[in-house]
mmCIF file of C-alpha atoms and ligand atoms in Angstrom:
data_model
loop_
_atom_site.group_PDB
_atom_site.id
_atom_site.type_symbol
_atom_site.label_atom_id
_atom_site.label_comp_id
_atom_site.label_asym_id
_atom_site.label_seq_id
_atom_site.Cartn_x
_atom_site.Cartn_y
_atom_site.Cartn_z
ATOM 1 C CA MET N 51 -35.926 -22.610 32.453
ATOM 2 C CA LYS N 52 -39.069 -20.752 31.447
ATOM 3 C CA GLY N 53 -42.280 -22.565 32.297
ATOM 4 C CA THR N 54 -40.674 -25.001 34.759
ATOM 5 C CA CYS N 55 -40.458 -25.095 38.528
ATOM 6 C CA ASP N 56 -37.753 -26.741 40.642
ATOM 7 C CA PHE N 57 -39.310 -26.440 44.089
ATOM 8 C CA VAL N 58 -42.715 -25.842 45.536
ATOM 9 C CA GLY N 59 -42.788 -24.874 49.210
ATOM 10 C CA ILE N 60 -45.874 -25.536 51.303
ATOM 11 C CA ASN N 61 -46.122 -23.593 54.539
ATOM 12 C CA TYR N 62 -48.751 -25.583 56.340
ATOM 13 C CA TYR N 63 -50.017 -24.510 59.746
ATOM 14 C CA SER N 64 -53.082 -26.124 61.154
ATOM 15 C CA ARG N 65 -56.840 -26.560 60.877
ATOM 16 C CA LEU N 66 -59.564 -24.253 62.181
ATOM 17 C CA ARG N 67 -63.165 -25.444 62.229
ATOM 18 C CA VAL N 68 -65.899 -23.193 60.929
ATOM 19 C CA GLY N 69 -69.403 -23.697 62.231
ATOM 20 C CA PHE N 70 -72.839 -22.070 62.285
ATOM 21 C CA GLU N 71 -73.533 -20.025 65.414
ATOM 22 C CA PRO N 72 -77.061 -18.536 65.447
ATOM 23 C CA ARG N 73 -76.243 -16.384 68.536
ATOM 24 C CA SER N 74 -73.480 -14.491 66.802
ATOM 25 C CA PRO N 75 -74.843 -11.990 64.242
ATOM 26 C CA LYS N 76 -71.670 -9.910 64.665
ATOM 27 C CA THR N 77 -69.649 -12.649 62.963
ATOM 28 C CA LEU N 78 -72.377 -13.282 60.383
ATOM 29 C CA PHE N 79 -73.371 -16.395 62.384
ATOM 30 C CA VAL N 80 -70.017 -18.009 61.828
ATOM 31 C CA GLU N 81 -67.937 -19.468 64.635
ATOM 32 C CA ILE N 82 -64.299 -20.445 64.284
ATOM 33 C CA SER N 83 -63.138 -22.982 66.834
ATOM 34 C CA VAL N 84 -60.432 -25.442 67.814
ATOM 35 C CA PRO N 85 -61.754 -28.470 69.713
ATOM 36 C CA PRO N 86 -59.932 -28.489 73.072
ATOM 37 C CA HIS N 87 -59.607 -32.301 73.061
ATOM 38 C CA LYS N 88 -57.683 -32.317 69.757
ATOM 39 C CA PRO N 89 -53.879 -31.984 69.648
ATOM 40 C CA GLN N 90 -52.996 -28.346 69.136
ATOM 41 C CA GLY N 91 -50.022 -26.374 67.969
ATOM 42 C CA ASP N 92 -48.716 -23.197 69.567
ATOM 43 C CA SER N 93 -51.233 -21.558 71.866
ATOM 44 C CA GLY N 94 -50.705 -18.155 70.251
ATOM 45 C CA ILE N 95 -51.123 -14.871 72.075
ATOM 46 C CA GLU N 96 -54.901 -14.556 71.842
ATOM 47 C CA VAL N 97 -56.221 -17.827 70.404
ATOM 48 C CA PRO N 98 -54.616 -21.189 69.570
ATOM 49 C CA TYR N 99 -53.131 -21.398 66.102
ATOM 50 C CA GLY N 100 -55.289 -24.404 65.448
ATOM 51 C CA GLU N 101 -55.612 -28.128 65.461
ATOM 52 C CA VAL N 102 -52.672 -30.291 64.459
ATOM 53 C CA TYR N 103 -54.050 -31.962 61.358
ATOM 54 C CA PRO N 104 -51.459 -33.841 59.242
ATOM 55 C CA GLU N 105 -54.100 -34.954 56.755
ATOM 56 C CA GLY N 106 -54.361 -31.328 55.607
ATOM 57 C CA LEU N 107 -50.696 -31.301 54.634
ATOM 58 C CA ARG N 108 -51.105 -34.572 52.782
ATOM 59 C CA GLN N 109 -53.991 -33.125 50.826
ATOM 60 C CA ALA N 110 -52.074 -29.940 50.020
ATOM 61 C CA ALA N 111 -48.957 -31.871 49.035
ATOM 62 C CA THR N 112 -50.747 -34.271 46.732
ATOM 63 C CA ARG N 113 -53.082 -31.791 45.088
ATOM 64 C CA ALA N 114 -52.340 -31.303 41.389
ATOM 65 C CA PRO N 115 -50.227 -29.759 39.968
ATOM 66 C CA VAL N 116 -47.954 -30.333 43.009
ATOM 67 C CA ARG N 117 -46.869 -33.940 42.977
ATOM 68 C CA PRO N 118 -43.892 -34.506 45.269
ATOM 69 C CA GLY N 119 -42.006 -37.760 45.585
ATOM 70 C CA ALA N 120 -42.422 -40.183 48.435
ATOM 71 C CA ALA N 121 -40.122 -38.170 50.718
ATOM 72 C CA VAL N 122 -42.586 -35.455 51.644
ATOM 73 C CA LEU N 123 -45.315 -37.989 52.256
ATOM 74 C CA GLU N 124 -43.077 -39.970 54.565
ATOM 75 C CA ILE N 125 -42.454 -36.968 56.788
ATOM 76 C CA ILE N 126 -46.193 -36.581 57.252
ATOM 77 C CA GLN N 127 -46.907 -40.201 57.954
ATOM 78 C CA ASP N 128 -43.920 -41.281 59.990
ATOM 79 C CA LYS N 129 -43.389 -39.959 63.487
ATOM 80 C CA GLY N 130 -39.651 -40.589 63.268
ATOM 81 C CA ARG N 131 -39.107 -37.609 60.988
ATOM 82 C CA GLN N 132 -35.657 -37.522 59.462
ATOM 83 C CA LYS N 133 -34.071 -34.642 57.655
ATOM 84 C CA THR N 134 -32.384 -37.008 55.238
ATOM 85 C CA TRP N 135 -35.697 -38.193 53.837
ATOM 86 C CA LEU N 136 -36.498 -34.728 52.600
ATOM 87 C CA GLN N 137 -32.974 -34.137 51.370
ATOM 88 C CA GLN N 138 -33.008 -37.381 49.465
ATOM 89 C CA GLY N 139 -36.252 -36.227 47.897
ATOM 90 C CA GLY N 140 -34.470 -33.065 46.694
ATOM 91 C CA PHE N 141 -35.984 -30.738 49.317
ATOM 92 C CA PRO N 142 -33.451 -28.427 50.983
ATOM 93 C CA VAL N 143 -33.841 -28.456 54.788
ATOM 94 C CA VAL N 144 -32.345 -25.468 56.586
ATOM 95 C CA ASN N 145 -33.056 -26.566 60.160
ATOM 96 C CA PRO N 146 -29.943 -28.097 61.732
ATOM 97 C CA THR N 147 -30.305 -31.817 62.413
ATOM 98 C CA GLU N 148 -29.843 -31.189 66.130
ATOM 99 C CA SER N 149 -32.837 -28.823 66.116
ATOM 100 C CA LEU N 150 -34.976 -31.503 64.511
ATOM 101 C CA THR N 151 -33.784 -33.956 67.144
ATOM 102 C CA GLU N 152 -34.731 -31.394 69.790
ATOM 103 C CA MET N 153 -38.210 -31.226 68.257
ATOM 104 C CA GLN N 154 -38.498 -34.974 68.602
ATOM 105 C CA ARG N 155 -37.366 -34.769 72.238
ATOM 106 C CA HIS N 156 -39.914 -32.022 72.807
ATOM 107 C CA LEU N 157 -42.763 -34.075 71.333
ATOM 108 C CA ARG N 158 -41.729 -37.117 73.354
ATOM 109 C CA GLY N 159 -41.551 -35.032 76.532
ATOM 110 C CA GLU N 160 -37.840 -35.805 76.954
ATOM 111 C CA HIS N 161 -35.142 -33.531 78.319
ATOM 112 C CA GLU N 162 -34.106 -30.947 75.696
ATOM 113 C CA ARG N 163 -30.433 -30.102 75.499
ATOM 114 C CA PHE N 164 -30.569 -26.523 74.222
ATOM 115 C CA GLY N 165 -32.538 -23.942 76.163
ATOM 116 C CA CYS N 166 -34.091 -21.169 74.108
ATOM 117 C CA LEU N 167 -32.447 -17.753 73.854
ATOM 118 C CA GLY N 168 -35.797 -16.003 73.362
ATOM 119 C CA GLY N 169 -35.757 -13.050 75.751
ATOM 120 C CA HIS N 170 -31.979 -13.069 75.903
ATOM 121 C CA LYS N 171 -30.817 -12.802 72.294
ATOM 122 C CA TYR N 172 -34.055 -12.860 70.313
ATOM 123 C CA PHE N 173 -37.232 -10.890 70.825
ATOM 124 C CA TYR N 174 -40.612 -10.107 69.411
ATOM 125 C CA LEU N 175 -41.722 -6.481 69.111
ATOM 126 C CA ASP N 176 -45.415 -5.798 68.552
ATOM 127 C CA TRP N 177 -46.995 -2.808 66.835
ATOM 128 C CA ASN N 178 -47.416 -1.014 70.197
ATOM 129 C CA LEU N 179 -43.661 -1.300 70.666
ATOM 130 C CA ASN N 180 -44.098 -3.771 73.493
ATOM 131 C CA LEU N 181 -41.195 -6.152 73.649
ATOM 132 C CA TYR N 182 -41.843 -9.853 74.188
ATOM 133 C CA ARG N 183 -39.277 -12.591 74.589
ATOM 134 C CA CYS N 184 -40.964 -14.275 71.619
ATOM 135 C CA HIS N 185 -44.292 -14.253 69.845
ATOM 136 C CA PHE N 186 -45.405 -17.263 71.912
ATOM 137 C CA TRP N 187 -45.223 -15.381 75.204
ATOM 138 C CA GLU N 188 -48.389 -13.894 76.692
ATOM 139 C CA LYS N 189 -46.898 -10.982 78.623
ATOM 140 C CA PRO N 190 -44.390 -8.430 77.341
ATOM 141 C CA MET N 191 -41.045 -7.993 79.034
ATOM 142 C CA CYS N 192 -41.428 -4.226 78.820
ATOM 143 C CA ASN N 193 -42.034 -1.419 76.365
ATOM 144 C CA ILE N 194 -39.109 -0.875 74.025
ATOM 145 C CA TYR N 195 -38.429 2.526 75.618
ATOM 146 C CA GLU N 196 -38.005 0.866 79.033
ATOM 147 C CA PHE N 197 -35.649 -1.812 77.785
ATOM 148 C CA ASP N 198 -32.273 -2.290 79.419
ATOM 149 C CA GLN N 199 -30.033 -5.228 80.360
ATOM 150 C CA SER N 200 -32.025 -5.874 83.546
ATOM 151 C CA LYS N 201 -35.021 -6.938 81.462
ATOM 152 C CA LEU N 202 -33.188 -9.800 79.760
ATOM 153 C CA ILE N 203 -34.419 -13.301 80.539
ATOM 154 C CA ARG N 204 -32.251 -16.377 80.334
ATOM 155 C CA ASP N 205 -33.963 -19.366 81.858
ATOM 156 C CA GLY N 206 -33.377 -22.130 79.298
ATOM 157 C CA CYS N 207 -37.046 -22.082 78.266
ATOM 158 C CA THR N 208 -38.250 -25.105 76.256
ATOM 159 C CA ARG N 209 -41.931 -24.281 76.286
ATOM 160 C CA CYS N 210 -42.441 -24.425 72.538
ATOM 161 C CA MET N 211 -40.636 -25.500 69.395
ATOM 162 C CA ILE N 212 -40.912 -22.358 67.252
ATOM 163 C CA ASP N 213 -37.889 -22.833 65.059
ATOM 164 C CA CYS N 214 -37.378 -19.075 64.535
ATOM 165 C CA TYR N 215 -36.024 -19.067 68.085
ATOM 166 C CA ARG N 216 -35.008 -22.656 68.727
ATOM 167 C CA ASP N 217 -32.824 -23.130 65.637
ATOM 168 C CA PRO N 218 -30.648 -20.066 66.313
ATOM 169 C CA SER N 219 -30.462 -21.077 69.977
ATOM 170 C CA VAL N 220 -28.673 -24.242 68.889
ATOM 171 C CA LEU N 221 -26.513 -22.413 66.353
ATOM 172 C CA GLN N 222 -25.529 -19.637 68.733
ATOM 173 C CA PHE N 223 -24.903 -21.847 71.752
ATOM 174 C CA VAL N 224 -21.166 -22.055 71.170
ATOM 175 C CA ALA N 225 -20.822 -18.278 70.821
ATOM 176 C CA ILE N 226 -22.745 -17.757 74.056
ATOM 177 C CA SER N 227 -20.462 -20.276 75.769
ATOM 178 C CA VAL N 228 -17.403 -18.332 74.659
ATOM 179 C CA SER N 229 -18.962 -15.123 75.921
ATOM 180 C CA ASP N 230 -19.869 -16.762 79.256
ATOM 181 C CA ALA N 231 -16.371 -18.148 79.645
ATOM 182 C CA TRP N 232 -14.838 -14.728 78.942
ATOM 183 C CA ASN N 233 -17.133 -12.951 81.402
ATOM 184 C CA ASN N 234 -16.424 -15.530 84.111
ATOM 185 C CA LEU N 235 -12.695 -15.292 83.471
ATOM 186 C CA LYS N 236 -12.855 -11.518 83.940
ATOM 187 C CA LYS N 237 -14.570 -12.082 87.281
ATOM 188 C CA GLY N 238 -11.968 -14.683 88.292
ATOM 189 C CA LYS N 239 -14.514 -17.518 88.240
ATOM 190 C CA LEU N 240 -12.222 -20.088 86.694
ATOM 191 C CA LEU N 241 -14.390 -23.132 87.341
ATOM 192 C CA SER N 242 -17.445 -21.569 85.758
ATOM 193 C CA ALA N 243 -15.338 -20.448 82.788
ATOM 194 C CA ALA N 244 -13.975 -23.968 82.333
ATOM 195 C CA LYS N 245 -17.487 -25.386 82.572
ATOM 196 C CA SER N 246 -18.610 -23.194 79.668
ATOM 197 C CA VAL N 247 -15.578 -24.074 77.553
ATOM 198 C CA PHE N 248 -15.845 -27.825 78.068
ATOM 199 C CA ASP N 249 -19.609 -28.079 77.695
ATOM 200 C CA SER N 250 -20.157 -30.931 75.232
ATOM 201 C CA ARG N 251 -22.993 -28.999 73.598
ATOM 202 C CA ASN N 252 -20.420 -26.624 72.131
ATOM 203 C CA LEU N 253 -19.340 -29.335 69.709
ATOM 204 C CA THR N 254 -22.932 -30.100 68.740
ATOM 205 C CA SER N 255 -23.533 -26.391 68.184
ATOM 206 C CA LEU N 256 -20.394 -26.090 66.045
ATOM 207 C CA LYS N 257 -21.526 -29.088 64.036
ATOM 208 C CA ALA N 258 -24.888 -27.383 63.450
ATOM 209 C CA VAL N 259 -23.135 -24.198 62.305
ATOM 210 C CA TRP N 260 -20.993 -26.206 59.907
ATOM 211 C CA GLU N 261 -24.025 -28.060 58.612
ATOM 212 C CA ASP N 262 -25.816 -24.755 57.930
ATOM 213 C CA ARG N 263 -22.765 -22.844 56.666
ATOM 214 C CA LYS N 264 -24.222 -22.566 53.170
ATOM 215 C CA TRP N 265 -27.323 -20.779 54.504
ATOM 216 C CA ILE N 266 -25.599 -18.746 57.211
ATOM 217 C CA GLY N 267 -23.248 -17.335 54.583
ATOM 218 C CA LYS N 268 -26.240 -15.925 52.748
ATOM 219 C CA VAL N 269 -27.658 -14.064 55.747
HETATM 220 S S1 SF4 T 1731 -39.004 -21.844 73.905
HETATM 221 FE FE1 SF4 T 1731 -40.737 -20.898 72.873
HETATM 222 S S2 SF4 T 1731 -41.846 -19.913 74.544
HETATM 223 FE FE2 SF4 T 1731 -39.804 -20.297 75.333
HETATM 224 S S3 SF4 T 1731 -38.669 -18.396 74.894
HETATM 225 FE FE3 SF4 T 1731 -38.329 -19.817 73.187
HETATM 226 S S4 SF4 T 1731 -39.819 -19.265 71.641
HETATM 227 FE FE4 SF4 T 1731 -40.493 -18.375 73.596
#
């Protein structure tokens, strides 16, 4: 309906501090910093993305004319984030529930069930055509012109929680298992093939695919 708005999305990252630096005329005496003792998000390739600062999201979310219900405020304030809170508040959440649970495991330092497929199925290509396993990684795998199967990395990395890579790693797990089983069968490695087929994570992955079917269908 004209003049109305159903959803407002806030893509909130982090906080950078701006200070006066008299020894830096090149930056017009401005210094941007992230205090090392504060909790930080992804380290980034050159500099950290910034300080984890939930208060900033609260301020953005409550600033007029955006006035969300209690759901979005709960996710900021409560460490036990639950997808259902947002959904109940009318906010669509595309991340599979299992990925959100993985995030919680990651933050608690617990064992994560789904290793990342960054460097195996997903990549990051920079403007110099250097290929990285993801945009979190410091060193490239190779230049795109040197890429071949031998450059692929599959080590079950759980170094970060960038959902661009971690969500599809959960969703695609079952397909990778099928592929592994098939390849092992062709090599006569029956035990390894059976291990891939009967991996309990396949069911969790299928559940995630089913949960996200509405969004996957639109890709
Ligand atoms: S877990 Fe993070 S750092 Fe590791 S490959 Fe995936 S995106 Fe890259």
